[in-house]
């Protein structure tokens, strides 16, 4: 059985939350002389001389409606990468505990594990980029605290079979992270709807991809109220800045804009797949449920370098397990894709 208190590090279990000025008085009216801010204004203009809302209530109110969860089920961070790092610090005792990842997958899980001095055990995906459950469970032991599932997976682009994720949720007593950074581009199900059934579930989503806000850094995590409470306690108090909060509120009032961009990107993705299919040297284009495609092509490394000479930058994944001779290519605009295809035809 999953018991949050049992997997938290002892120091975290005992922690008293830092109480910021804005926590202690959260009203909006009054003369604010409690946070040592500049009362006059902001150098360079704008109104950023007050600390931002530490709980990002404006954003969470709209997000709760959109995702059909309660505000207390939402954590917001400086990118989803902040949530990943927080989790390590909350539940993994450095040098003792371990986590499980499924390569080829998003690189940040390993990086965050290394930074926190936590062993990242690997269970390599199958040839069809699915989880090998027997292998996964053979690598889990009593010191395994987190399992990271990325679906749709980066860099392969496919969804992980939800049945495998349910097996992990049902049988693993640590936290199952389901990273849904690309969910807006996918026909697959979101696990957000399973929150009430699984206290060990934490879903990551982001404003960086479909919402087009990578430069503003805003990541979402959805989990049980208990888990989210601890995350909020461990995060830096003002982790999401004022400007980002303001933009996120605007974005959440313009969901249609996001959906239009997603449709356009999906359309361009399908066109790109058709066009790459015409090249003999392209051995394989993997099915994608994301805003990128993974292609297998003879001499990928060389092609990557030659594309760079033409100022077309894709991602060389040829040294990644199961991705030999593979390039990961983000779907660009119509014009960018034309530039890519022209350059690709020339170098190949
Ligand atoms: C891009 C990406 C993210 C987003 O990270 P942010 O810190 O929110 O920009 C998260 N997970 C995966 C798998 C990604 O590819």
mmCIF file of C-alpha atoms and ligand atoms in Angstrom:
data_model
loop_
_atom_site.group_PDB
_atom_site.id
_atom_site.type_symbol
_atom_site.label_atom_id
_atom_site.label_comp_id
_atom_site.label_asym_id
_atom_site.label_seq_id
_atom_site.Cartn_x
_atom_site.Cartn_y
_atom_site.Cartn_z
ATOM 1 C CA UNK A 1 0.000 0.000 0.000
ATOM 2 C CA UNK A 2 1.125 3.546 -0.726
ATOM 3 C CA UNK A 3 1.519 5.746 2.341
ATOM 4 C CA UNK A 4 2.891 9.191 1.553
ATOM 5 C CA UNK A 5 4.309 9.714 5.031
ATOM 6 C CA UNK A 6 6.325 6.523 4.738
ATOM 7 C CA UNK A 7 8.110 7.494 1.565
ATOM 8 C CA UNK A 8 8.912 11.095 2.473
ATOM 9 C CA UNK A 9 12.424 11.801 3.659
ATOM 10 C CA UNK A 10 12.511 12.317 7.395
ATOM 11 C CA UNK A 11 13.631 15.959 7.146
ATOM 12 C CA UNK A 12 10.755 16.705 4.786
ATOM 13 C CA UNK A 13 8.193 14.989 6.996
ATOM 14 C CA UNK A 14 9.249 17.254 9.854
ATOM 15 C CA UNK A 15 9.595 20.478 7.902
ATOM 16 C CA UNK A 16 7.867 23.636 9.021
ATOM 17 C CA UNK A 17 6.876 25.631 5.948
ATOM 18 C CA UNK A 18 8.548 29.006 5.455
ATOM 19 C CA UNK A 19 5.855 31.566 5.888
ATOM 20 C CA UNK A 20 6.281 34.448 3.494
ATOM 21 C CA UNK A 21 4.814 37.900 3.968
ATOM 22 C CA UNK A 22 2.218 37.134 1.319
ATOM 23 C CA UNK A 23 1.250 33.902 3.061
ATOM 24 C CA UNK A 24 0.585 35.606 6.363
ATOM 25 C CA UNK A 25 -1.634 38.306 4.935
ATOM 26 C CA UNK A 26 -3.269 37.387 1.664
ATOM 27 C CA UNK A 27 -5.782 40.228 1.345
ATOM 28 C CA UNK A 28 -5.448 42.515 -1.667
ATOM 29 C CA UNK A 29 -6.369 45.803 -0.016
ATOM 30 C CA UNK A 30 -4.308 47.841 2.384
ATOM 31 C CA UNK A 31 -0.998 49.578 2.794
ATOM 32 C CA UNK A 32 1.593 46.892 2.211
ATOM 33 C CA UNK A 33 4.671 47.471 4.345
ATOM 34 C CA UNK A 34 5.439 43.850 5.128
ATOM 35 C CA UNK A 35 7.743 42.562 2.385
ATOM 36 C CA UNK A 36 10.474 45.178 1.966
ATOM 37 C CA UNK A 37 9.432 45.848 -1.599
ATOM 38 C CA UNK A 38 10.038 49.066 -3.504
ATOM 39 C CA UNK A 39 6.808 51.048 -3.035
ATOM 40 C CA UNK A 40 7.401 53.409 -5.955
ATOM 41 C CA UNK A 41 7.731 51.379 -9.113
ATOM 42 C CA UNK A 42 9.826 49.197 -11.368
ATOM 43 C CA UNK A 43 13.044 50.178 -13.118
ATOM 44 C CA UNK A 44 12.332 49.992 -16.824
ATOM 45 C CA UNK A 45 8.593 50.413 -16.400
ATOM 46 C CA UNK A 46 5.693 48.085 -15.724
ATOM 47 C CA UNK A 47 4.339 47.153 -12.318
ATOM 48 C CA UNK A 48 6.495 44.385 -10.960
ATOM 49 C CA UNK A 49 7.578 45.866 -7.655
ATOM 50 C CA UNK A 50 5.385 43.544 -5.587
ATOM 51 C CA UNK A 51 6.144 39.895 -4.900
ATOM 52 C CA UNK A 52 3.936 37.500 -6.854
ATOM 53 C CA UNK A 53 1.182 35.321 -5.373
ATOM 54 C CA UNK A 54 3.100 32.357 -3.902
ATOM 55 C CA UNK A 55 0.153 30.030 -4.526
ATOM 56 C CA UNK A 56 -0.657 31.328 -8.034
ATOM 57 C CA UNK A 57 -4.380 31.349 -7.245
ATOM 58 C CA UNK A 58 -5.451 33.212 -10.391
ATOM 59 C CA UNK A 59 -3.846 30.640 -12.642
ATOM 60 C CA UNK A 60 -5.001 27.687 -10.572
ATOM 61 C CA UNK A 61 -8.626 28.813 -10.538
ATOM 62 C CA UNK A 62 -8.824 28.698 -14.331
ATOM 63 C CA UNK A 63 -6.680 25.599 -14.598
ATOM 64 C CA UNK A 64 -8.858 23.732 -12.102
ATOM 65 C CA UNK A 65 -11.895 24.369 -14.304
ATOM 66 C CA UNK A 66 -10.086 23.316 -17.454
ATOM 67 C CA UNK A 67 -8.655 20.114 -16.010
ATOM 68 C CA UNK A 68 -11.668 19.336 -13.805
ATOM 69 C CA UNK A 69 -9.656 19.042 -10.622
ATOM 70 C CA UNK A 70 -9.569 21.116 -7.463
ATOM 71 C CA UNK A 71 -7.050 23.892 -6.962
ATOM 72 C CA UNK A 72 -5.494 21.849 -4.157
ATOM 73 C CA UNK A 73 -4.642 19.136 -6.685
ATOM 74 C CA UNK A 74 -2.440 21.531 -8.676
ATOM 75 C CA UNK A 75 1.218 22.425 -8.249
ATOM 76 C CA UNK A 76 2.779 25.072 -10.486
ATOM 77 C CA UNK A 77 6.508 25.323 -10.985
ATOM 78 C CA UNK A 78 9.241 27.096 -12.885
ATOM 79 C CA UNK A 79 8.853 24.564 -15.710
ATOM 80 C CA UNK A 80 7.982 20.920 -15.081
ATOM 81 C CA UNK A 81 11.659 20.442 -14.472
ATOM 82 C CA UNK A 82 11.199 22.149 -11.105
ATOM 83 C CA UNK A 83 8.545 19.616 -10.132
ATOM 84 C CA UNK A 84 10.853 16.741 -11.100
ATOM 85 C CA UNK A 85 13.669 18.104 -8.950
ATOM 86 C CA UNK A 86 11.324 18.783 -6.013
ATOM 87 C CA UNK A 87 10.124 15.181 -6.069
ATOM 88 C CA UNK A 88 13.668 13.882 -5.793
ATOM 89 C CA UNK A 89 14.337 16.145 -2.845
ATOM 90 C CA UNK A 90 11.092 15.160 -1.144
ATOM 91 C CA UNK A 91 11.306 11.387 -1.297
ATOM 92 C CA UNK A 92 14.819 10.263 -2.266
ATOM 93 C CA UNK A 93 17.516 9.952 0.367
ATOM 94 C CA UNK A 94 20.741 10.787 -1.536
ATOM 95 C CA UNK A 95 23.110 7.858 -1.910
ATOM 96 C CA UNK A 96 20.488 5.409 -0.665
ATOM 97 C CA UNK A 97 17.218 5.523 -2.565
ATOM 98 C CA UNK A 98 16.700 4.910 -6.262
ATOM 99 C CA UNK A 99 14.225 5.688 -9.048
ATOM 100 C CA UNK A 100 13.281 3.823 -12.215
ATOM 101 C CA UNK A 101 13.329 5.282 -15.721
ATOM 102 C CA UNK A 102 12.481 3.791 -19.120
ATOM 103 C CA UNK A 103 15.085 4.727 -21.752
ATOM 104 C CA UNK A 104 14.990 5.987 -24.397
ATOM 105 C CA UNK A 105 13.196 8.805 -22.600
ATOM 106 C CA UNK A 106 13.367 12.420 -21.476
ATOM 107 C CA UNK A 107 16.870 13.224 -20.252
ATOM 108 C CA UNK A 108 15.919 15.356 -17.241
ATOM 109 C CA UNK A 109 14.969 12.382 -15.050
ATOM 110 C CA UNK A 110 18.545 11.097 -15.211
ATOM 111 C CA UNK A 111 20.048 14.583 -14.833
ATOM 112 C CA UNK A 112 17.891 15.350 -11.810
ATOM 113 C CA UNK A 113 18.779 11.962 -10.308
ATOM 114 C CA UNK A 114 22.493 12.642 -10.805
ATOM 115 C CA UNK A 115 22.254 16.118 -9.293
ATOM 116 C CA UNK A 116 20.502 14.688 -6.263
ATOM 117 C CA UNK A 117 22.941 11.766 -5.995
ATOM 118 C CA UNK A 118 20.153 9.251 -6.520
ATOM 119 C CA UNK A 119 20.586 6.083 -8.567
ATOM 120 C CA UNK A 120 18.423 6.023 -11.703
ATOM 121 C CA UNK A 121 17.790 2.382 -12.582
ATOM 122 C CA UNK A 122 17.013 1.702 -16.192
ATOM 123 C CA UNK A 123 14.443 -0.577 -17.696
ATOM 124 C CA UNK A 124 14.893 -0.309 -21.451
ATOM 125 C CA UNK A 125 11.690 -0.083 -23.482
ATOM 126 C CA UNK A 126 10.840 -2.911 -25.876
ATOM 127 C CA UNK A 127 11.511 -2.627 -29.620
ATOM 128 C CA UNK A 128 8.046 -1.106 -29.985
ATOM 129 C CA UNK A 129 8.924 1.449 -27.287
ATOM 130 C CA UNK A 130 6.645 -0.066 -24.649
ATOM 131 C CA UNK A 131 7.352 -0.925 -21.013
ATOM 132 C CA UNK A 132 8.598 -4.416 -20.264
ATOM 133 C CA UNK A 133 6.713 -4.924 -17.008
ATOM 134 C CA UNK A 134 8.589 -8.039 -15.879
ATOM 135 C CA UNK A 135 11.881 -6.231 -16.303
ATOM 136 C CA UNK A 136 10.521 -3.107 -14.607
ATOM 137 C CA UNK A 137 9.288 -4.932 -11.522
ATOM 138 C CA UNK A 138 12.510 -6.937 -11.303
ATOM 139 C CA UNK A 139 14.385 -3.655 -10.921
ATOM 140 C CA UNK A 140 12.114 -2.168 -8.286
ATOM 141 C CA UNK A 141 13.087 -2.781 -4.684
ATOM 142 C CA UNK A 142 12.156 -1.349 -1.281
ATOM 143 C CA UNK A 143 14.360 1.696 -1.918
ATOM 144 C CA UNK A 144 12.709 2.571 -5.232
ATOM 145 C CA UNK A 145 10.778 5.773 -4.606
ATOM 146 C CA UNK A 146 9.727 7.091 -8.018
ATOM 147 C CA UNK A 147 8.977 5.607 -11.427
ATOM 148 C CA UNK A 148 9.036 8.025 -14.375
ATOM 149 C CA UNK A 149 6.752 7.221 -17.298
ATOM 150 C CA UNK A 150 6.743 9.643 -20.212
ATOM 151 C CA UNK A 151 3.649 9.387 -22.430
ATOM 152 C CA UNK A 152 3.692 10.440 -25.226
ATOM 153 C CA UNK A 153 7.344 9.556 -24.855
ATOM 154 C CA UNK A 154 10.194 11.858 -25.773
ATOM 155 C CA UNK A 155 12.107 11.150 -28.092
ATOM 156 C CA UNK A 156 10.092 8.256 -29.552
ATOM 157 C CA UNK A 157 6.738 10.081 -29.833
ATOM 158 C CA UNK A 158 4.465 7.137 -29.013
ATOM 159 C CA UNK A 159 2.034 6.683 -26.158
ATOM 160 C CA UNK A 160 2.888 4.176 -23.461
ATOM 161 C CA UNK A 161 0.154 1.549 -23.193
ATOM 162 C CA UNK A 162 -2.105 2.786 -20.346
ATOM 163 C CA UNK A 163 -2.468 -0.803 -19.127
ATOM 164 C CA UNK A 164 1.228 -0.774 -18.194
ATOM 165 C CA UNK A 165 0.767 2.480 -16.307
ATOM 166 C CA UNK A 166 -2.189 1.007 -14.400
ATOM 167 C CA UNK A 167 -0.043 -2.024 -13.503
ATOM 168 C CA UNK A 168 2.587 0.287 -12.050
ATOM 169 C CA UNK A 169 -0.009 2.359 -10.185
ATOM 170 C CA UNK A 170 -1.609 -0.781 -8.749
ATOM 171 C CA UNK A 171 1.550 -2.601 -7.747
ATOM 172 C CA UNK A 172 4.257 -0.040 -6.994
ATOM 173 C CA UNK A 173 4.171 1.648 -3.587
ATOM 174 C CA UNK A 174 6.154 4.717 -4.556
ATOM 175 C CA UNK A 175 5.199 7.655 -6.747
ATOM 176 C CA UNK A 176 4.317 6.994 -10.382
ATOM 177 C CA UNK A 177 5.067 10.101 -12.417
ATOM 178 C CA UNK A 178 3.228 10.255 -15.734
ATOM 179 C CA UNK A 179 4.847 12.990 -17.799
ATOM 180 C CA UNK A 180 2.226 14.252 -20.238
ATOM 181 C CA UNK A 181 4.207 17.164 -21.712
ATOM 182 C CA UNK A 182 2.867 16.291 -25.189
ATOM 183 C CA UNK A 183 -0.667 15.236 -24.250
ATOM 184 C CA UNK A 184 -2.301 18.075 -26.225
ATOM 185 C CA UNK A 185 -0.964 16.526 -29.444
ATOM 186 C CA UNK A 186 -2.147 13.024 -28.586
ATOM 187 C CA UNK A 187 -5.337 11.035 -28.992
ATOM 188 C CA UNK A 188 -4.340 9.069 -25.906
ATOM 189 C CA UNK A 189 -6.040 9.404 -22.523
ATOM 190 C CA UNK A 190 -4.803 11.707 -19.808
ATOM 191 C CA UNK A 191 -4.273 10.197 -16.376
ATOM 192 C CA UNK A 192 -5.594 13.368 -14.715
ATOM 193 C CA UNK A 193 -8.991 11.677 -14.537
ATOM 194 C CA UNK A 194 -7.461 8.898 -12.410
ATOM 195 C CA UNK A 195 -6.268 11.245 -9.657
ATOM 196 C CA UNK A 196 -9.019 10.324 -7.239
ATOM 197 C CA UNK A 197 -8.232 6.614 -7.629
ATOM 198 C CA UNK A 198 -4.477 6.693 -7.093
ATOM 199 C CA UNK A 199 -2.787 8.606 -4.253
ATOM 200 C CA UNK A 200 0.598 7.595 -5.720
ATOM 201 C CA UNK A 201 -0.072 9.250 -9.088
ATOM 202 C CA UNK A 202 1.570 12.507 -10.136
ATOM 203 C CA UNK A 203 0.922 13.871 -13.608
ATOM 204 C CA UNK A 204 3.193 16.434 -15.217
ATOM 205 C CA UNK A 205 2.050 18.788 -17.942
ATOM 206 C CA UNK A 206 3.569 21.996 -19.224
ATOM 207 C CA UNK A 207 2.848 25.333 -20.851
ATOM 208 C CA UNK A 208 6.075 24.940 -22.856
ATOM 209 C CA UNK A 209 4.794 22.941 -25.818
ATOM 210 C CA UNK A 210 1.180 23.243 -27.022
ATOM 211 C CA UNK A 211 0.646 26.552 -25.212
ATOM 212 C CA UNK A 212 3.743 28.072 -26.778
ATOM 213 C CA UNK A 213 5.107 29.501 -23.520
ATOM 214 C CA UNK A 214 8.494 27.763 -23.256
ATOM 215 C CA UNK A 215 10.204 31.093 -22.631
ATOM 216 C CA UNK A 216 7.995 31.912 -19.662
ATOM 217 C CA UNK A 217 8.719 28.664 -17.762
ATOM 218 C CA UNK A 218 5.508 27.254 -16.329
ATOM 219 C CA UNK A 219 4.986 23.611 -15.513
ATOM 220 C CA UNK A 220 2.002 21.886 -13.936
ATOM 221 C CA UNK A 221 1.769 18.881 -11.668
ATOM 222 C CA UNK A 222 -1.485 17.204 -10.674
ATOM 223 C CA UNK A 223 -1.619 14.944 -7.641
ATOM 224 C CA UNK A 224 -3.407 14.138 -4.409
ATOM 225 C CA UNK A 225 -3.963 17.075 -2.070
ATOM 226 C CA UNK A 226 -1.537 15.513 0.387
ATOM 227 C CA UNK A 227 1.255 15.213 -2.145
ATOM 228 C CA UNK A 228 0.648 18.694 -3.572
ATOM 229 C CA UNK A 229 0.673 20.176 -0.053
ATOM 230 C CA UNK A 230 4.158 18.805 0.521
ATOM 231 C CA UNK A 231 5.361 20.025 -2.867
ATOM 232 C CA UNK A 232 4.122 23.503 -2.038
ATOM 233 C CA UNK A 233 5.914 23.345 1.276
ATOM 234 C CA UNK A 234 9.237 22.420 -0.297
ATOM 235 C CA UNK A 235 9.173 24.803 -3.278
ATOM 236 C CA UNK A 236 10.760 28.259 -3.106
ATOM 237 C CA UNK A 237 7.910 30.582 -2.061
ATOM 238 C CA UNK A 238 7.905 32.782 -5.165
ATOM 239 C CA UNK A 239 8.803 30.157 -7.735
ATOM 240 C CA UNK A 240 6.473 31.421 -10.470
ATOM 241 C CA UNK A 241 6.999 35.072 -11.351
ATOM 242 C CA UNK A 242 4.337 37.729 -11.796
ATOM 243 C CA UNK A 243 4.694 38.086 -15.545
ATOM 244 C CA UNK A 244 4.339 34.366 -16.101
ATOM 245 C CA UNK A 245 1.250 34.220 -13.893
ATOM 246 C CA UNK A 246 -0.308 37.102 -15.790
ATOM 247 C CA UNK A 247 0.366 35.468 -19.161
ATOM 248 C CA UNK A 248 -0.904 32.109 -17.983
ATOM 249 C CA UNK A 249 -4.225 33.660 -16.955
ATOM 250 C CA UNK A 250 -4.471 35.271 -20.384
ATOM 251 C CA UNK A 251 -3.606 31.977 -22.050
ATOM 252 C CA UNK A 252 -6.250 30.099 -20.077
ATOM 253 C CA UNK A 253 -8.820 32.627 -21.281
ATOM 254 C CA UNK A 254 -7.794 31.869 -24.877
ATOM 255 C CA UNK A 255 -7.886 28.088 -25.022
ATOM 256 C CA UNK A 256 -9.154 28.242 -28.584
ATOM 257 C CA UNK A 257 -5.865 29.802 -29.692
ATOM 258 C CA UNK A 258 -3.978 26.855 -28.266
ATOM 259 C CA UNK A 259 -6.304 24.396 -29.967
ATOM 260 C CA UNK A 260 -5.927 26.153 -33.300
ATOM 261 C CA UNK A 261 -2.150 26.012 -33.054
ATOM 262 C CA UNK A 262 -2.287 22.336 -32.092
ATOM 263 C CA UNK A 263 -4.443 21.581 -35.144
ATOM 264 C CA UNK A 264 -2.024 23.435 -37.380
ATOM 265 C CA UNK A 265 0.967 21.589 -35.934
ATOM 266 C CA UNK A 266 -0.785 18.222 -36.326
ATOM 267 C CA UNK A 267 -1.589 19.072 -39.936
ATOM 268 C CA UNK A 268 2.030 20.009 -40.601
ATOM 269 C CA UNK A 269 3.214 16.858 -38.844
ATOM 270 C CA UNK A 270 1.208 14.638 -41.177
ATOM 271 C CA UNK A 271 2.491 16.521 -44.214
ATOM 272 C CA UNK A 272 6.049 16.161 -42.950
ATOM 273 C CA UNK A 273 5.578 12.406 -42.514
ATOM 274 C CA UNK A 274 4.275 12.083 -46.075
ATOM 275 C CA UNK A 275 7.192 14.009 -47.479
ATOM 276 C CA UNK A 276 9.823 12.077 -45.496
ATOM 277 C CA UNK A 277 8.239 8.861 -46.754
ATOM 278 C CA UNK A 278 9.343 9.814 -50.255
ATOM 279 C CA UNK A 279 13.047 9.511 -49.366
ATOM 280 C CA UNK A 280 14.521 6.055 -49.972
ATOM 281 C CA UNK A 281 17.221 6.606 -47.380
ATOM 282 C CA UNK A 282 14.641 7.198 -44.678
ATOM 283 C CA UNK A 283 14.198 3.691 -43.322
ATOM 284 C CA UNK A 284 11.529 4.425 -40.823
ATOM 285 C CA UNK A 285 9.275 7.179 -39.552
ATOM 286 C CA UNK A 286 7.965 6.275 -36.162
ATOM 287 C CA UNK A 287 4.343 6.891 -35.247
ATOM 288 C CA UNK A 288 4.065 10.170 -33.373
ATOM 289 C CA UNK A 289 1.527 11.460 -30.890
ATOM 290 C CA UNK A 290 3.615 14.566 -30.256
ATOM 291 C CA UNK A 291 4.829 17.732 -31.978
ATOM 292 C CA UNK A 292 7.947 16.027 -33.303
ATOM 293 C CA UNK A 293 8.790 12.979 -35.355
ATOM 294 C CA UNK A 294 11.543 10.432 -34.948
ATOM 295 C CA UNK A 295 13.031 9.179 -38.189
ATOM 296 C CA UNK A 296 15.581 6.469 -38.838
ATOM 297 C CA UNK A 297 17.943 7.335 -41.646
ATOM 298 C CA UNK A 298 21.265 5.908 -42.868
ATOM 299 C CA UNK A 299 24.121 8.083 -41.627
ATOM 300 C CA UNK A 300 21.995 10.132 -39.257
ATOM 301 C CA UNK A 301 24.977 11.713 -37.513
ATOM 302 C CA UNK A 302 26.426 12.872 -40.809
ATOM 303 C CA UNK A 303 23.101 14.220 -42.013
ATOM 304 C CA UNK A 304 22.674 16.064 -38.740
ATOM 305 C CA UNK A 305 26.054 17.782 -39.209
ATOM 306 C CA UNK A 306 25.356 18.704 -42.804
ATOM 307 C CA UNK A 307 21.964 20.114 -41.884
ATOM 308 C CA UNK A 308 23.670 22.314 -39.313
ATOM 309 C CA UNK A 309 25.936 23.697 -42.032
ATOM 310 C CA UNK A 310 22.717 24.759 -43.749
ATOM 311 C CA UNK A 311 21.469 26.253 -40.505
ATOM 312 C CA UNK A 312 18.764 23.636 -40.064
ATOM 313 C CA UNK A 313 18.982 22.286 -36.557
ATOM 314 C CA UNK A 314 17.379 18.989 -35.619
ATOM 315 C CA UNK A 315 18.172 16.694 -32.713
ATOM 316 C CA UNK A 316 20.637 13.875 -33.204
ATOM 317 C CA UNK A 317 19.469 10.907 -31.142
ATOM 318 C CA UNK A 318 21.674 8.325 -32.849
ATOM 319 C CA UNK A 319 23.692 7.616 -29.702
ATOM 320 C CA UNK A 320 20.582 6.903 -27.641
ATOM 321 C CA UNK A 321 19.592 3.311 -26.881
ATOM 322 C CA UNK A 322 17.092 1.886 -29.449
ATOM 323 C CA UNK A 323 17.465 5.099 -31.481
ATOM 324 C CA UNK A 324 20.506 4.174 -33.608
ATOM 325 C CA UNK A 325 20.555 6.340 -36.741
ATOM 326 C CA UNK A 326 17.615 8.382 -35.502
ATOM 327 C CA UNK A 327 16.927 12.083 -35.746
ATOM 328 C CA UNK A 328 14.233 13.809 -33.746
ATOM 329 C CA UNK A 329 12.646 16.626 -35.687
ATOM 330 C CA UNK A 330 10.278 19.186 -34.186
ATOM 331 C CA UNK A 331 7.377 20.125 -36.418
ATOM 332 C CA UNK A 332 7.968 23.682 -37.599
ATOM 333 C CA UNK A 333 5.800 26.148 -39.440
ATOM 334 C CA UNK A 334 4.873 25.407 -43.047
ATOM 335 C CA UNK A 335 7.755 27.596 -44.206
ATOM 336 C CA UNK A 336 10.269 26.095 -41.776
ATOM 337 C CA UNK A 337 9.313 22.589 -42.841
ATOM 338 C CA UNK A 338 9.887 23.517 -46.471
ATOM 339 C CA UNK A 339 13.366 24.788 -45.581
ATOM 340 C CA UNK A 340 14.012 21.553 -43.681
ATOM 341 C CA UNK A 341 12.849 19.309 -46.535
ATOM 342 C CA UNK A 342 14.841 21.223 -49.135
ATOM 343 C CA UNK A 343 18.003 21.038 -47.018
ATOM 344 C CA UNK A 344 17.375 17.353 -46.246
ATOM 345 C CA UNK A 345 17.010 16.532 -49.942
ATOM 346 C CA UNK A 346 20.285 18.294 -50.660
ATOM 347 C CA UNK A 347 22.392 16.622 -47.967
ATOM 348 C CA UNK A 348 21.083 13.115 -48.387
HETATM 349 C C1 LIG B 1 9.591 19.552 -22.992
HETATM 350 C C2 LIG B 1 9.335 18.528 -21.940
HETATM 351 C C3 LIG B 1 8.951 18.925 -20.659
HETATM 352 C C4 LIG B 1 8.748 20.370 -20.335
HETATM 353 O O1 LIG B 1 9.630 20.866 -19.448
HETATM 354 P P1 LIG B 1 9.426 22.362 -18.961
HETATM 355 O O2 LIG B 1 10.424 22.452 -17.853
HETATM 356 O O3 LIG B 1 8.006 22.490 -18.464
HETATM 357 O O4 LIG B 1 9.687 23.261 -20.114
HETATM 358 C C5 LIG B 1 8.671 17.951 -19.716
HETATM 359 N N1 LIG B 1 8.757 16.657 -20.020
HETATM 360 C C6 LIG B 1 9.108 16.246 -21.243
HETATM 361 C C7 LIG B 1 9.130 14.814 -21.549
HETATM 362 C C8 LIG B 1 9.426 17.167 -22.235
HETATM 363 O O5 LIG B 1 9.797 16.739 -23.437
#
